[in-house]
XYZ file of C-alpha atoms in Angstrom:
496
model
C 99.053 118.523 126.202
C 98.198 118.789 129.894
C 94.740 117.362 129.223
C 96.289 114.394 127.426
C 98.618 113.693 130.366
C 95.773 113.902 132.870
C 93.687 111.538 130.767
C 96.581 109.088 130.561
C 97.043 109.174 134.333
C 93.330 108.593 134.895
C 93.391 105.720 132.435
C 96.375 104.080 134.194
C 94.640 104.500 137.541
C 91.502 102.802 136.189
C 93.576 99.940 134.777
C 95.292 99.434 138.138
C 91.920 99.262 139.870
C 90.766 96.579 137.416
C 94.012 94.669 137.944
C 93.589 94.740 141.724
C 90.060 93.365 141.416
C 91.235 90.607 139.067
C 94.047 89.667 141.446
C 91.580 89.504 144.319
C 89.274 87.247 142.327
C 92.187 85.012 141.379
C 93.315 84.724 144.990
C 89.806 83.722 146.068
C 89.576 81.103 143.359
C 93.066 79.652 143.824
C 92.872 79.428 147.627
C 89.376 77.951 147.535
C 88.515 74.283 147.586
C 85.901 72.072 146.090
C 83.323 73.791 143.952
C 85.256 77.081 143.620
C 88.401 75.321 142.480
C 86.381 73.287 140.001
C 84.646 76.441 138.744
C 88.030 78.095 138.223
C 89.228 75.078 136.213
C 86.084 75.234 134.086
C 86.661 78.922 133.349
C 90.284 78.408 132.432
C 89.426 75.553 130.083
C 86.631 77.644 128.560
C 88.986 80.605 128.202
C 91.612 78.548 126.395
C 89.076 77.129 123.952
C 90.338 73.583 124.437
C 89.250 70.812 126.808
C 91.965 69.782 129.260
C 92.213 67.226 132.046
C 91.797 68.772 135.506
C 93.340 67.687 138.771
C 89.999 66.624 140.273
C 88.205 64.607 137.614
C 90.883 64.244 134.904
C 88.364 65.173 132.261
C 87.546 68.280 130.240
C 85.032 70.890 131.275
C 83.253 73.634 129.385
C 81.752 76.767 130.940
C 77.983 76.474 131.008
C 76.775 79.231 133.338
C 77.008 82.990 133.690
C 79.432 82.864 136.628
C 82.012 80.916 134.651
C 81.594 83.256 131.692
C 82.142 86.289 133.933
C 85.345 84.793 135.339
C 86.538 84.126 131.793
C 85.844 87.724 130.791
C 87.797 89.082 133.753
C 90.803 86.859 133.119
C 90.845 87.511 129.357
C 90.747 91.262 129.890
C 93.552 91.234 132.440
C 97.293 91.172 131.955
C 97.845 88.082 134.091
C 97.363 85.225 131.658
C 100.951 84.182 132.313
C 100.033 83.595 135.953
C 97.057 81.516 134.861
C 99.380 79.460 132.664
C 101.600 78.797 135.664
C 98.575 77.631 137.669
C 97.538 75.280 134.900
C 101.129 73.915 134.799
C 101.155 74.046 131.036
C 104.226 73.210 128.970
C 106.541 76.007 127.847
C 105.606 75.956 124.167
C 101.890 76.305 124.735
C 102.538 78.928 127.390
C 104.352 81.074 124.835
C 101.565 80.519 122.309
C 98.993 81.752 124.803
C 101.076 84.803 125.581
C 101.062 85.597 121.884
C 97.290 85.141 121.941
C 97.117 87.685 124.770
C 99.165 90.216 122.816
C 96.986 89.829 119.729
C 93.759 90.207 121.702
C 95.097 93.166 123.675
C 96.246 94.893 120.486
C 92.900 94.271 118.807
C 91.041 95.716 121.781
C 93.269 98.801 121.886
C 92.825 99.484 118.181
C 89.147 98.683 118.079
C 89.707 95.943 115.507
C 87.794 92.712 115.098
C 88.836 90.168 117.705
C 90.671 87.280 116.007
C 88.729 84.054 116.437
C 90.209 80.924 117.901
C 91.237 78.228 115.472
C 89.606 75.390 117.392
C 86.686 74.931 119.770
C 85.298 78.346 118.879
C 82.064 79.186 120.743
C 79.487 81.897 120.353
C 79.700 82.567 124.077
C 83.389 83.462 123.911
C 82.807 85.757 120.914
C 79.972 87.499 122.752
C 82.062 87.849 125.913
C 85.041 89.314 124.046
C 82.831 91.694 122.058
C 81.238 92.892 125.302
C 84.645 93.400 126.866
C 85.953 95.322 123.842
C 82.933 97.642 123.904
C 83.564 98.376 127.578
C 87.267 99.052 127.216
C 87.324 100.842 123.850
C 86.112 104.278 125.057
C 88.618 104.250 127.936
C 91.739 103.572 125.855
C 93.487 106.647 124.372
C 94.118 106.688 120.627
C 97.893 106.921 121.004
C 98.761 106.244 117.339
C 96.192 108.702 115.997
C 94.508 105.904 114.052
C 90.964 105.649 112.793
C 90.020 101.964 113.113
C 86.680 102.458 111.350
C 88.216 102.053 107.870
C 91.418 100.676 106.289
C 94.627 102.624 106.531
C 94.791 105.690 104.296
C 96.891 108.855 103.986
C 94.437 110.886 106.062
C 95.192 108.690 109.098
C 98.778 109.995 109.336
C 99.747 113.257 110.956
C 102.256 115.562 109.256
C 104.912 114.494 111.752
C 104.261 110.809 111.037
C 104.531 111.429 107.281
C 107.965 113.007 107.704
C 109.072 110.145 109.948
C 107.815 107.226 107.868
C 107.889 108.545 104.285
C 110.193 111.633 104.265
C 107.660 113.556 102.170
C 104.752 115.839 102.903
C 101.104 114.998 102.400
C 100.803 116.402 98.875
C 103.933 114.616 97.676
C 102.788 111.305 99.142
C 99.410 111.654 97.428
C 101.175 112.183 94.099
C 103.316 109.082 94.639
C 100.258 107.009 95.565
C 98.480 108.252 92.432
C 101.204 106.599 90.333
C 99.747 103.239 91.423
C 96.362 104.007 89.848
C 96.967 101.231 87.311
C 96.805 98.604 90.072
C 93.524 96.869 90.958
C 91.265 98.537 93.516
C 91.513 95.413 95.675
C 94.906 93.734 95.566
C 95.006 90.024 96.333
C 98.151 88.086 97.097
C 98.776 84.503 96.019
C 97.535 83.206 99.362
C 94.277 85.126 99.064
C 94.974 88.095 101.336
C 92.875 91.079 100.173
C 94.106 94.662 100.547
C 92.607 97.977 99.405
C 94.957 99.548 96.877
C 95.844 102.621 98.948
C 96.481 100.528 102.063
C 98.730 98.129 100.130
C 100.697 101.010 98.600
C 101.192 102.657 101.993
C 102.374 99.367 103.490
C 104.866 98.968 100.632
C 106.142 102.542 100.944
C 106.226 102.323 104.733
C 108.625 99.390 104.667
C 110.745 100.828 101.855
C 111.047 104.381 103.157
C 110.800 104.262 106.963
C 113.845 105.677 108.727
C 115.913 102.992 110.442
C 114.194 100.176 108.543
C 111.001 98.336 109.448
C 110.768 94.582 109.942
C 107.614 92.507 109.824
C 107.902 91.584 113.503
C 107.775 95.251 114.519
C 104.703 95.522 116.746
C 104.099 99.142 115.735
C 104.110 98.081 112.072
C 101.576 95.330 112.762
C 99.353 97.618 114.850
C 99.504 100.322 112.208
C 97.912 98.154 109.530
C 96.051 95.715 111.761
C 97.666 92.705 110.052
C 99.911 89.933 111.243
C 103.505 89.315 110.243
C 102.776 86.787 107.501
C 100.149 88.969 105.855
C 102.497 91.980 105.842
C 105.239 89.889 104.250
C 102.881 88.659 101.524
C 101.665 92.091 100.455
C 105.133 93.659 100.522
C 106.619 90.888 98.381
C 103.749 91.177 95.919
C 103.951 94.977 95.717
C 107.738 95.268 95.400
C 107.879 92.670 92.600
C 104.927 94.162 90.735
C 106.173 97.740 91.164
C 109.680 96.949 89.878
C 108.214 95.037 86.921
C 105.819 97.788 85.837
C 108.276 100.699 86.158
C 111.508 98.977 85.145
C 111.426 100.888 81.863
C 112.438 104.036 83.791
C 115.897 102.635 84.618
C 116.341 99.726 82.191
C 118.861 99.273 79.385
C 116.369 99.024 76.461
C 114.908 102.435 77.296
C 118.261 104.203 77.787
C 117.900 105.992 74.444
C 115.138 108.228 75.804
C 117.837 110.216 77.648
C 119.428 111.324 74.337
C 117.633 114.670 74.473
C 119.084 115.405 77.941
C 122.748 114.760 77.163
C 123.484 118.247 75.815
C 122.079 120.007 78.886
C 123.888 117.604 81.205
C 127.209 117.962 79.338
C 127.010 121.777 79.361
C 126.341 121.857 83.117
C 129.269 119.532 83.905
C 131.621 121.426 81.594
C 130.726 124.710 83.269
C 131.663 123.319 86.684
C 134.928 121.851 85.389
C 135.900 125.107 83.616
C 135.348 127.093 86.801
C 137.470 124.617 88.792
C 140.362 124.475 86.288
C 141.175 128.175 86.431
C 142.830 128.124 82.990
C 145.028 125.080 83.679
C 144.161 122.060 81.561
C 141.189 121.460 79.301
C 137.566 120.963 80.293
C 137.232 118.582 77.334
C 140.121 116.340 78.413
C 137.645 113.560 79.073
C 135.291 114.455 76.247
C 131.899 116.061 76.803
C 130.986 114.303 80.051
C 127.221 113.801 80.078
C 126.857 110.855 82.484
C 128.737 109.609 85.537
C 129.056 105.949 86.506
C 129.880 104.340 89.824
C 129.123 101.242 91.869
C 127.846 100.734 95.387
C 127.951 97.947 97.957
C 125.110 96.850 100.290
C 125.701 94.442 103.182
C 123.705 91.286 103.819
C 123.825 88.650 106.582
C 126.243 85.832 105.928
C 124.279 83.268 103.893
C 123.698 79.818 105.244
C 124.065 76.625 103.312
C 127.153 75.437 101.450
C 130.421 77.262 101.886
C 130.442 78.156 98.184
C 127.456 80.489 98.682
C 129.306 82.397 101.372
C 132.356 82.694 99.140
C 130.297 84.066 96.231
C 128.665 86.749 98.399
C 131.891 87.824 100.128
C 133.666 90.984 98.968
C 137.382 90.955 99.638
C 137.532 94.737 99.186
C 134.695 95.511 101.610
C 135.498 92.580 103.950
C 131.811 91.753 104.184
C 129.040 89.738 102.536
C 126.751 91.730 100.301
C 125.636 92.886 96.879
C 127.059 95.276 94.280
C 125.126 97.421 91.863
C 126.055 99.919 89.136
C 124.297 103.146 88.136
C 124.482 106.056 85.673
C 123.608 109.539 86.956
C 122.565 112.629 84.969
C 123.317 116.202 85.971
C 119.689 116.636 87.068
C 120.123 113.973 89.780
C 118.136 111.212 88.067
C 119.333 107.619 87.961
C 119.266 107.102 84.209
C 120.332 103.455 84.257
C 120.598 100.830 86.961
C 122.176 97.381 86.937
C 122.170 94.878 89.743
C 122.393 93.604 92.221
C 125.409 91.446 91.552
C 127.081 89.070 93.999
C 129.567 90.550 96.462
C 132.730 89.155 94.905
C 132.018 90.911 91.576
C 133.611 94.331 91.386
C 132.803 97.287 89.142
C 134.748 95.851 86.192
C 132.860 92.563 86.242
C 129.518 94.356 86.441
C 130.550 96.674 83.595
C 131.194 93.644 81.392
C 128.064 91.727 82.444
C 125.760 94.730 82.062
C 126.817 95.461 78.435
C 126.887 99.154 79.273
C 129.469 100.079 76.599
C 127.377 98.886 73.592
C 124.205 100.462 75.073
C 125.994 103.795 75.685
C 127.422 103.754 72.141
C 123.908 103.477 70.726
C 122.739 106.266 73.063
C 125.521 108.650 71.982
C 124.905 107.921 68.311
C 121.240 108.748 68.824
C 122.197 111.988 70.577
C 124.534 112.951 67.722
C 121.680 112.495 65.281
C 119.560 114.891 67.335
C 122.221 117.513 68.121
C 124.887 117.148 65.441
C 128.507 116.074 65.714
C 129.775 119.077 67.707
C 129.571 117.092 70.936
C 131.739 114.101 71.811
C 129.681 112.605 74.628
C 131.296 110.358 77.202
C 130.729 108.644 80.532
C 133.123 109.512 83.344
C 134.164 107.096 86.096
C 136.876 106.810 88.687
C 140.189 105.042 88.127
C 138.806 101.542 88.719
C 137.055 101.650 85.335
C 138.894 100.993 82.068
C 139.595 103.779 79.605
C 137.405 103.056 76.565
C 137.307 106.352 74.639
C 135.193 107.957 73.516
C 132.426 106.106 75.369
C 133.989 105.653 78.809
C 136.757 107.825 80.255
C 138.390 107.572 83.648
C 140.611 109.836 85.684
C 144.299 110.155 84.780
C 146.646 107.865 86.663
C 148.878 110.177 88.641
C 152.543 109.593 89.541
C 155.607 111.747 90.045
C 156.075 112.124 86.282
C 152.492 113.245 85.572
C 152.166 116.721 84.022
C 150.472 119.432 86.105
C 147.454 119.709 83.823
C 146.607 116.044 84.448
C 146.446 116.727 88.168
C 144.305 119.818 87.594
C 141.948 117.952 85.262
C 141.493 115.146 87.775
C 140.678 117.604 90.538
C 138.255 119.504 88.311
C 136.385 116.322 87.363
C 136.409 114.875 90.855
C 133.836 117.264 92.299
C 131.152 116.570 89.650
C 131.879 112.853 89.947
C 131.299 112.866 93.709
C 127.740 114.030 93.074
C 126.937 110.436 92.211
C 127.890 109.559 95.778
C 125.347 112.107 97.001
C 122.660 110.386 94.923
C 123.593 107.041 96.486
C 123.524 108.613 99.944
C 120.092 110.037 99.212
C 118.883 106.580 98.140
C 120.205 104.690 101.165
C 119.788 107.250 103.961
C 116.693 109.264 103.081
C 114.464 107.706 100.442
C 114.848 103.924 100.896
C 116.704 102.963 104.097
C 115.583 99.383 103.545
C 118.727 98.801 101.437
C 120.755 99.379 104.624
C 118.743 96.803 106.551
C 120.612 93.476 106.210
C 117.589 91.510 107.419
C 115.646 92.666 104.356
C 118.369 91.476 101.950
C 118.821 87.874 102.988
C 120.133 85.562 100.305
C 117.480 83.210 98.860
C 114.869 84.626 101.252
C 114.090 88.145 99.973
C 113.267 89.630 96.525
C 116.578 91.499 96.507
C 116.563 92.453 92.817
C 113.065 93.903 93.047
C 113.945 95.785 96.243
C 116.982 97.494 94.694
C 115.194 98.393 91.475
C 112.219 99.744 93.425
C 114.580 101.784 95.598
C 116.187 103.371 92.512
C 112.791 104.165 90.978
C 111.428 105.657 94.221
C 114.571 107.777 94.512
C 113.846 109.220 91.078
C 110.244 109.860 92.133
C 111.362 111.883 95.148
C 113.933 113.735 93.012
C 111.166 114.754 90.614
C 109.064 115.976 93.540
C 111.602 117.955 95.549
C 115.007 117.746 93.843
C 118.236 116.818 95.602
C 121.768 118.071 96.218
C 122.879 117.215 92.674
C 120.102 119.374 91.206
C 121.229 122.321 93.349
C 124.885 121.845 92.405
C 124.467 121.686 88.615
C 121.327 123.810 88.347
C 119.591 121.336 86.006
C 115.995 120.612 86.959
C 114.379 117.185 86.979
C 110.973 116.744 85.307
C 107.719 116.574 87.215
C 106.672 113.188 88.529
C 103.849 112.852 86.038
C 106.125 113.958 83.191
C 108.828 111.514 84.248
C 106.361 108.629 84.192
C 105.271 109.780 80.725
C 108.808 109.838 79.284
C 110.217 113.297 80.062
C 113.796 113.500 81.349
C 114.316 117.237 81.859
C 112.412 119.881 83.785
C 111.279 123.252 82.513
C 113.923 125.969 82.877
């Protein structure tokens, strides 16, 4: 650690010495007259890559000798391009564009990446000068991010601390998640022709989905990490999130809900055991049927949409007093999201989503399939809070309590409340640990982001992490989730 600090201090000292020399050269050039002033104008025009009228001859110049090239190298490698812009009396818009050019070049030099070429008036001399400068500066710049610029981004480039920060999993678990994407092409190309190695594209997708605090495309650390610009990062993420949700939608979709029939008995037994222990002999553990699944909705905020007022009204939730999306989910006792619906517009509550999702007919078919497998001794049901309608035997809600309610109704509500709150823990795990992107309003803009694909991908990734390391719901009920590979293959329960 001490060696690293000493090296950083030496590096800063060397940079300051270079800056002082550049300032001295600039002072000599600016204060000079005649040929020196003209030479400085030539170098600046050469550096910018565009011919510009000068104060002396009102015509463009191009650097044609070694002295002008050396001045251009010194100015390009310095941090004083803004001062040069002021000398050239450029307009504000082009001044900002050249500052962005400085940041891109500086970042490329620090990371050892290929220097981005200029879009117009590109010259071999400028490329040679910048390559020479990058070779000189590259050994003196510390590798702060721990990156290996010699090859595309891969798992080996991340330290264990970075993996915990950006992905919330260890190295082995991340490798197993990345292996799920083996069905994708080795080189992934977006619609605009951007080419990404498969592992790099997967890591970029997971990085934006799972990074703590959310990651936006304009984050400089995000751009430096993958060596790509904002537009390229946006393209690959949009492609990956849509393709991922499409390929793995069968894990949480309505048509495949029947594959959970074999898990209903284990889930119902675990929930009944917790309710029996909480009742203490008062009331019946089967008051709501054999609860095998729990249903609840969740709200995610989004920036207020622009455009017509009607769009803002549709996205506004009067209950939450905010614009956003609603979604609905079914949770098993092993912590897996068995079914996911959404997102729906903010003004739609749980009842509207229940009707639009056709959950009741799908659950009826599921329970009939489970009765064929296990007999008629179980009366499976879904349990929800009091906002849901009472549709026995498929959907049961808590008793409505008033001063005339019998004591066993109160006891039964309290006994069922603790298992039901486990669904809230699954939602908290999704939004706070696995996929914080759903808490980033900038990533959920109306008509600007693939919101449906983002939410479905977040639910699927949450199940992946549950299969790898479990969650609080697994610990509470004691029902194990399957392995990740088994879950992808159709298993819904782990080995006991």
